[in-house]
Short mmCIF file of C-alpha atoms and ligand atoms in Angstrom, two decimals:
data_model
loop_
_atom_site.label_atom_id
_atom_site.label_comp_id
_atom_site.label_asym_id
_atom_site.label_seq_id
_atom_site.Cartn_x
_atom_site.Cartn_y
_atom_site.Cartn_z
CA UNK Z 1 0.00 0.00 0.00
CA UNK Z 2 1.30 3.27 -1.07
CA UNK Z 3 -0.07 6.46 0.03
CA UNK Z 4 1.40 9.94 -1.20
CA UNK Z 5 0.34 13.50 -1.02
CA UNK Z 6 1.23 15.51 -4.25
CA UNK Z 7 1.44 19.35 -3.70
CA UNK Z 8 2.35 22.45 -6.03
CA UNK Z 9 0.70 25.90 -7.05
CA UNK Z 10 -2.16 26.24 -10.03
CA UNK Z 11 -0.99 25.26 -13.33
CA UNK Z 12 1.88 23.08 -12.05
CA UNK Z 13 0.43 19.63 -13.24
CA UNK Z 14 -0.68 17.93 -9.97
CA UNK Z 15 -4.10 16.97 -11.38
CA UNK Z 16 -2.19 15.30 -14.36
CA UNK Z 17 0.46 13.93 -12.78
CA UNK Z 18 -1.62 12.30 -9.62
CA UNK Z 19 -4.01 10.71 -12.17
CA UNK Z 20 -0.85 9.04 -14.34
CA UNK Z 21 0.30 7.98 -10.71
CA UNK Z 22 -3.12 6.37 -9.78
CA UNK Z 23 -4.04 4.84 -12.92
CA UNK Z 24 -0.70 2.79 -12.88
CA UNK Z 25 -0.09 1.85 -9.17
CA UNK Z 26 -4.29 1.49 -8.95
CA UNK Z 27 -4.36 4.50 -6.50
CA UNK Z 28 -7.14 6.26 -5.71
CA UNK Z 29 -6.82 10.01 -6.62
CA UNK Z 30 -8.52 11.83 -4.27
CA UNK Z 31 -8.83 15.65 -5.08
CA UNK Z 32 -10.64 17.72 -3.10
CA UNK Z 33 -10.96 20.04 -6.04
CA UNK Z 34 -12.73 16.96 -7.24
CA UNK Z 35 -15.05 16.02 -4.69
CA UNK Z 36 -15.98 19.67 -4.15
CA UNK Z 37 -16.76 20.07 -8.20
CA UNK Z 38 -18.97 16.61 -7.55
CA UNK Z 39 -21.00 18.68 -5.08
CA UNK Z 40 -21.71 21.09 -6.90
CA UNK Z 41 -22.76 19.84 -10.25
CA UNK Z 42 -24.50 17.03 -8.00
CA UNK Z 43 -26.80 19.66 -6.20
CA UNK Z 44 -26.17 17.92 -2.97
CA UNK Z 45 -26.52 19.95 0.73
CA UNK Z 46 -22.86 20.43 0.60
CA UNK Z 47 -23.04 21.60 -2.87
CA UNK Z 48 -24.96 24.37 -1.77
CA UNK Z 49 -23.11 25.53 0.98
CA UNK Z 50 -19.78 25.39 -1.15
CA UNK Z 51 -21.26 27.59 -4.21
CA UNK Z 52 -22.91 30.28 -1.63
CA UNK Z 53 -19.15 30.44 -0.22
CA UNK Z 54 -17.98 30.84 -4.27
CA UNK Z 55 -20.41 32.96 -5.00
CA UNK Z 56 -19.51 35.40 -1.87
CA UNK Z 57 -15.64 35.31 -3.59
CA UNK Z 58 -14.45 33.24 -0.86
CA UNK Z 59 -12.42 29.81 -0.62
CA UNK Z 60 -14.49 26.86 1.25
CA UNK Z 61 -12.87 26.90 5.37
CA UNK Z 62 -10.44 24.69 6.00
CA UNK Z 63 -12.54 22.45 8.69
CA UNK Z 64 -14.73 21.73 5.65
CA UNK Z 65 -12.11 20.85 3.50
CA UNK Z 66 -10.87 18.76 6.60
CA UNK Z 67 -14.44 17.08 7.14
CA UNK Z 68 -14.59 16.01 3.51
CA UNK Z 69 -11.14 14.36 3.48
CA UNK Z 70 -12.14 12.22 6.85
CA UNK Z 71 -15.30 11.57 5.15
CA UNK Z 72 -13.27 9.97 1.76
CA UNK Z 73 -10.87 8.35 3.39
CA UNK Z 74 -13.29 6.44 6.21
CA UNK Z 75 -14.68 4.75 2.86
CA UNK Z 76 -10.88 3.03 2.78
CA UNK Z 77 -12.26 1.65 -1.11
CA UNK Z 78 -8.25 2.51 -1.60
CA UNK Z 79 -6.74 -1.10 -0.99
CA UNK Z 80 -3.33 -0.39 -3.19
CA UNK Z 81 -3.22 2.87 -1.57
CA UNK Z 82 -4.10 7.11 -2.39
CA UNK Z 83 -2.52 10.25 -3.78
CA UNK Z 84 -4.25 13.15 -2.09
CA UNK Z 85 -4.47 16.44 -3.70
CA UNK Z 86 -5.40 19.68 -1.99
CA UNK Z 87 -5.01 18.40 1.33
CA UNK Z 88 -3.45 19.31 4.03
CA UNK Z 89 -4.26 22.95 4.17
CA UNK Z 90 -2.47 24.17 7.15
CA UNK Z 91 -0.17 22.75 9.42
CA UNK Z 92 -3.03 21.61 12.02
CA UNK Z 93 -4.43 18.65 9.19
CA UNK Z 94 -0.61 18.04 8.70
CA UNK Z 95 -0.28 16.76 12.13
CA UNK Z 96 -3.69 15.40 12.42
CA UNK Z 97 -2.50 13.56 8.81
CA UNK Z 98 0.42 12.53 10.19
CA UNK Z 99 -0.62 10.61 12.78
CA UNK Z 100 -3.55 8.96 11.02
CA UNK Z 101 -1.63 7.31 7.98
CA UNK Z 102 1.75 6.57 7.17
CA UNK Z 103 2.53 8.74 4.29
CA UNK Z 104 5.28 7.00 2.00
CA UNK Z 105 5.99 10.56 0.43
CA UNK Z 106 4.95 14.14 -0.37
CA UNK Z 107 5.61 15.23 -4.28
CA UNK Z 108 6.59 18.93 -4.29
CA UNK Z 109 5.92 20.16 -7.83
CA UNK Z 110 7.91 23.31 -8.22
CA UNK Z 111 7.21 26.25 -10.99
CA UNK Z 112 8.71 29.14 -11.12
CA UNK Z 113 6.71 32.20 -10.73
CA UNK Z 114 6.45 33.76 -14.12
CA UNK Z 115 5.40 30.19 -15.95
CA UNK Z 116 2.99 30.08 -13.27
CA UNK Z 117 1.03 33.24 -14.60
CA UNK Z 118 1.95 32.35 -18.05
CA UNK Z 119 -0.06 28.66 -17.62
CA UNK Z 120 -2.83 29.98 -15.36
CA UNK Z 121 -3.65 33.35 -17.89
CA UNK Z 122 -3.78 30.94 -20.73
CA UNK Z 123 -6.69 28.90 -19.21
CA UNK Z 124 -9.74 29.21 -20.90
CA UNK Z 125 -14.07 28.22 -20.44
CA UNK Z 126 -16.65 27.89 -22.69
CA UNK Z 127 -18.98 30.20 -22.07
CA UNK Z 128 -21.70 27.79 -22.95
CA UNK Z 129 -20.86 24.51 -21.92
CA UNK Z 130 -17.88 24.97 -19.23
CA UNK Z 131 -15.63 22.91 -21.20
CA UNK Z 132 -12.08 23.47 -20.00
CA UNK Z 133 -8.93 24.75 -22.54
CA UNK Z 134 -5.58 26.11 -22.20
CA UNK Z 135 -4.53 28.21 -24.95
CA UNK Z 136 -0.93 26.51 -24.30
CA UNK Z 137 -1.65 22.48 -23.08
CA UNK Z 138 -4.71 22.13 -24.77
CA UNK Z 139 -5.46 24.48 -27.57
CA UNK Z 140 -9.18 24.41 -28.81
CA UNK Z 141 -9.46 23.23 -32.95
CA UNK Z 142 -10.20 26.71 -33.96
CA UNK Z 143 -9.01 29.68 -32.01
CA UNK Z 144 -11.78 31.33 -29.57
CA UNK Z 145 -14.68 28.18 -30.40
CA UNK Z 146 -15.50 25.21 -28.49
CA UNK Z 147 -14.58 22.03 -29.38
CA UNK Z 148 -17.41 20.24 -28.18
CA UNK Z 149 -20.31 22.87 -28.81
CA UNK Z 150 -19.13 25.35 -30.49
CA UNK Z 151 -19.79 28.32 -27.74
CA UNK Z 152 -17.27 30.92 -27.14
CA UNK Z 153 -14.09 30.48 -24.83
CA UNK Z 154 -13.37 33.24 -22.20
CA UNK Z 155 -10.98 34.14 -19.28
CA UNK Z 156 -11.93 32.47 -15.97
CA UNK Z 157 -13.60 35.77 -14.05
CA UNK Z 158 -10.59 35.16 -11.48
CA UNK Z 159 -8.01 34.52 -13.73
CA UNK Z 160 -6.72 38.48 -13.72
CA UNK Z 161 -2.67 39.08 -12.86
CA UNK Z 162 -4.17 40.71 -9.85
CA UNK Z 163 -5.96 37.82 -8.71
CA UNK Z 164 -3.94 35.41 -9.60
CA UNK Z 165 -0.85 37.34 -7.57
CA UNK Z 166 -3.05 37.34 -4.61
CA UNK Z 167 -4.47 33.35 -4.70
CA UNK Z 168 -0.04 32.58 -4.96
CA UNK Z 169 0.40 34.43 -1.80
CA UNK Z 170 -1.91 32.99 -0.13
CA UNK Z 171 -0.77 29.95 -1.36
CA UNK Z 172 2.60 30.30 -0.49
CA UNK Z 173 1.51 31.66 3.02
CA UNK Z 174 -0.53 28.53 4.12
CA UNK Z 175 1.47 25.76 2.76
CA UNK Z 176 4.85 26.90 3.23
CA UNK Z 177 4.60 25.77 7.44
CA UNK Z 178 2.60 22.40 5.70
CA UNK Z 179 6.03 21.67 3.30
CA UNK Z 180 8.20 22.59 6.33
CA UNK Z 181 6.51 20.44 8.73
CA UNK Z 182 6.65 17.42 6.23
CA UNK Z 183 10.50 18.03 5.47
CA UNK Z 184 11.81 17.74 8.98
CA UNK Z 185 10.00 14.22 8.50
CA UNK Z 186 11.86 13.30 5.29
CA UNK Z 187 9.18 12.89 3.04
CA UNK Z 188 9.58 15.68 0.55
CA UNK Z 189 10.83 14.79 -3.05
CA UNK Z 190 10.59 18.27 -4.93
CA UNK Z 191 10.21 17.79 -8.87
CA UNK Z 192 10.51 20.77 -11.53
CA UNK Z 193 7.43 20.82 -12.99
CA UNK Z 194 8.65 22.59 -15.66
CA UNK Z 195 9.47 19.65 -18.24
CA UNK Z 196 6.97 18.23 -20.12
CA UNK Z 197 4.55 15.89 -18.47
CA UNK Z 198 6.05 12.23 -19.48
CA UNK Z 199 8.92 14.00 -18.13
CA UNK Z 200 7.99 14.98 -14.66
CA UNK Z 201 6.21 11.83 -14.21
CA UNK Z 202 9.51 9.78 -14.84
CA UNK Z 203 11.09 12.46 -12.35
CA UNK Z 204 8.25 11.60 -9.71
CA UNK Z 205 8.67 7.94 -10.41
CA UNK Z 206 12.36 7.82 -9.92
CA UNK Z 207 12.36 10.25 -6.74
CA UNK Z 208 9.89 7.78 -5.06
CA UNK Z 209 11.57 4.80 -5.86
CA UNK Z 210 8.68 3.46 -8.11
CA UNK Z 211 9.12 1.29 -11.41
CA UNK Z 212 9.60 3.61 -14.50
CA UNK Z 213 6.75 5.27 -15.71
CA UNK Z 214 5.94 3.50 -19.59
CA UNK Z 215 3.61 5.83 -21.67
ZN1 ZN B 1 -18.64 24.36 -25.09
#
């Protein structure tokens, strides 16, 4: 049984790379991005509370967050083992983490700042059907048109410089003490997440000690 925690800023790949990790070692990928999304589009009670928390510009609280990891991982359907993305928050569900499962490593994807903003500002939505792009990893067929429905692609609303700036800070101010706090225990492997992804995955691979990653 393998269990890892993958960490890193927006647009550094820890979606992609945590689902390459779980499809191969039969992990279960929980992302609390994920399960959150699920709410939502699932109009369930805790769908509701997270979109009034959206819609008031604000992120959902860290007990929450907290709750809905205990909740996932109490349903222990992960018999090879999980990769758990977006979790811990703060140094308080570090410790609680730590002494509840034996993590076997934490995968630190590191970007540098500036391709940061230039991944994040080249995200882009359908306007009509939500569909995801990124004018850079996943370029729509025609420029400005979705793929799938043909609606037009904008900016996320919170995708701004500004914004952005302001979600990295934050960021950098609440996991920082989480990264420290899992050094001093040894687990860290930091990765540049700057390669492509086959790349970084073979980087991950080899840093934890896990068979070579075959595309
Ligand atoms: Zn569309």
């Amino acid at each position: 049984m393998r269990k890892y925690v993958i960490m890193g800023v927006q647009g550094s790949g820890k979606g992609t790379q945590s689902t390459l990790l779980a499809r191969d070692l039969d992990l279960a990928h929980i992302s609390v991005g994920d399960i959150f999304r699920w709410h939502v589009q699932s109009h369930t009670k805790l769908g509701a509370q997270t979109r009034r928390v959206m819609a008031a510009g604000e992120l959902v609280g860290d007990d929450l967050v907290e709750k809905v990891v205990r909740d996932r991982l109490e349903q222990h359907d992960w018999n090879y083992g999980f990769i758990i993305d977006g979790f811990p928050r703060n140094r308080r569900q570090a410790e609680f983490f730590l002494e509840s499962y034996d993590i076997d490593g934490v995968v630190h994807l590191e970007l540098p700042e500036e391709e940061v903003r230039r991944r994040v500002l080249a995200r882009r939505l359908c306007a009509r059907c939500g569909m995801d792009y990124n004018l850079i990893a996943h370029r729509p067929k025609e420029s400005d048109r979705c793929d799938v429905c043909g609606g037009e692609l904008v900016p996320r609303e919170d995708d701004t410089p500004q914004a952005l700036a302001s979600r990295l800070r934050d960021y950098h101010d609440k996991t920082n003490p989480v990264l420290d706090l899992f050094r001093r225990k040894e687990y860290v492997v930091t990765v540049d997440a700057r390669p492509e992804k086959v790349s970084v995955q073979r980087e991950i691979r080899a840093r934890l000690g896990l068979p070579p990653y075959e595309p």
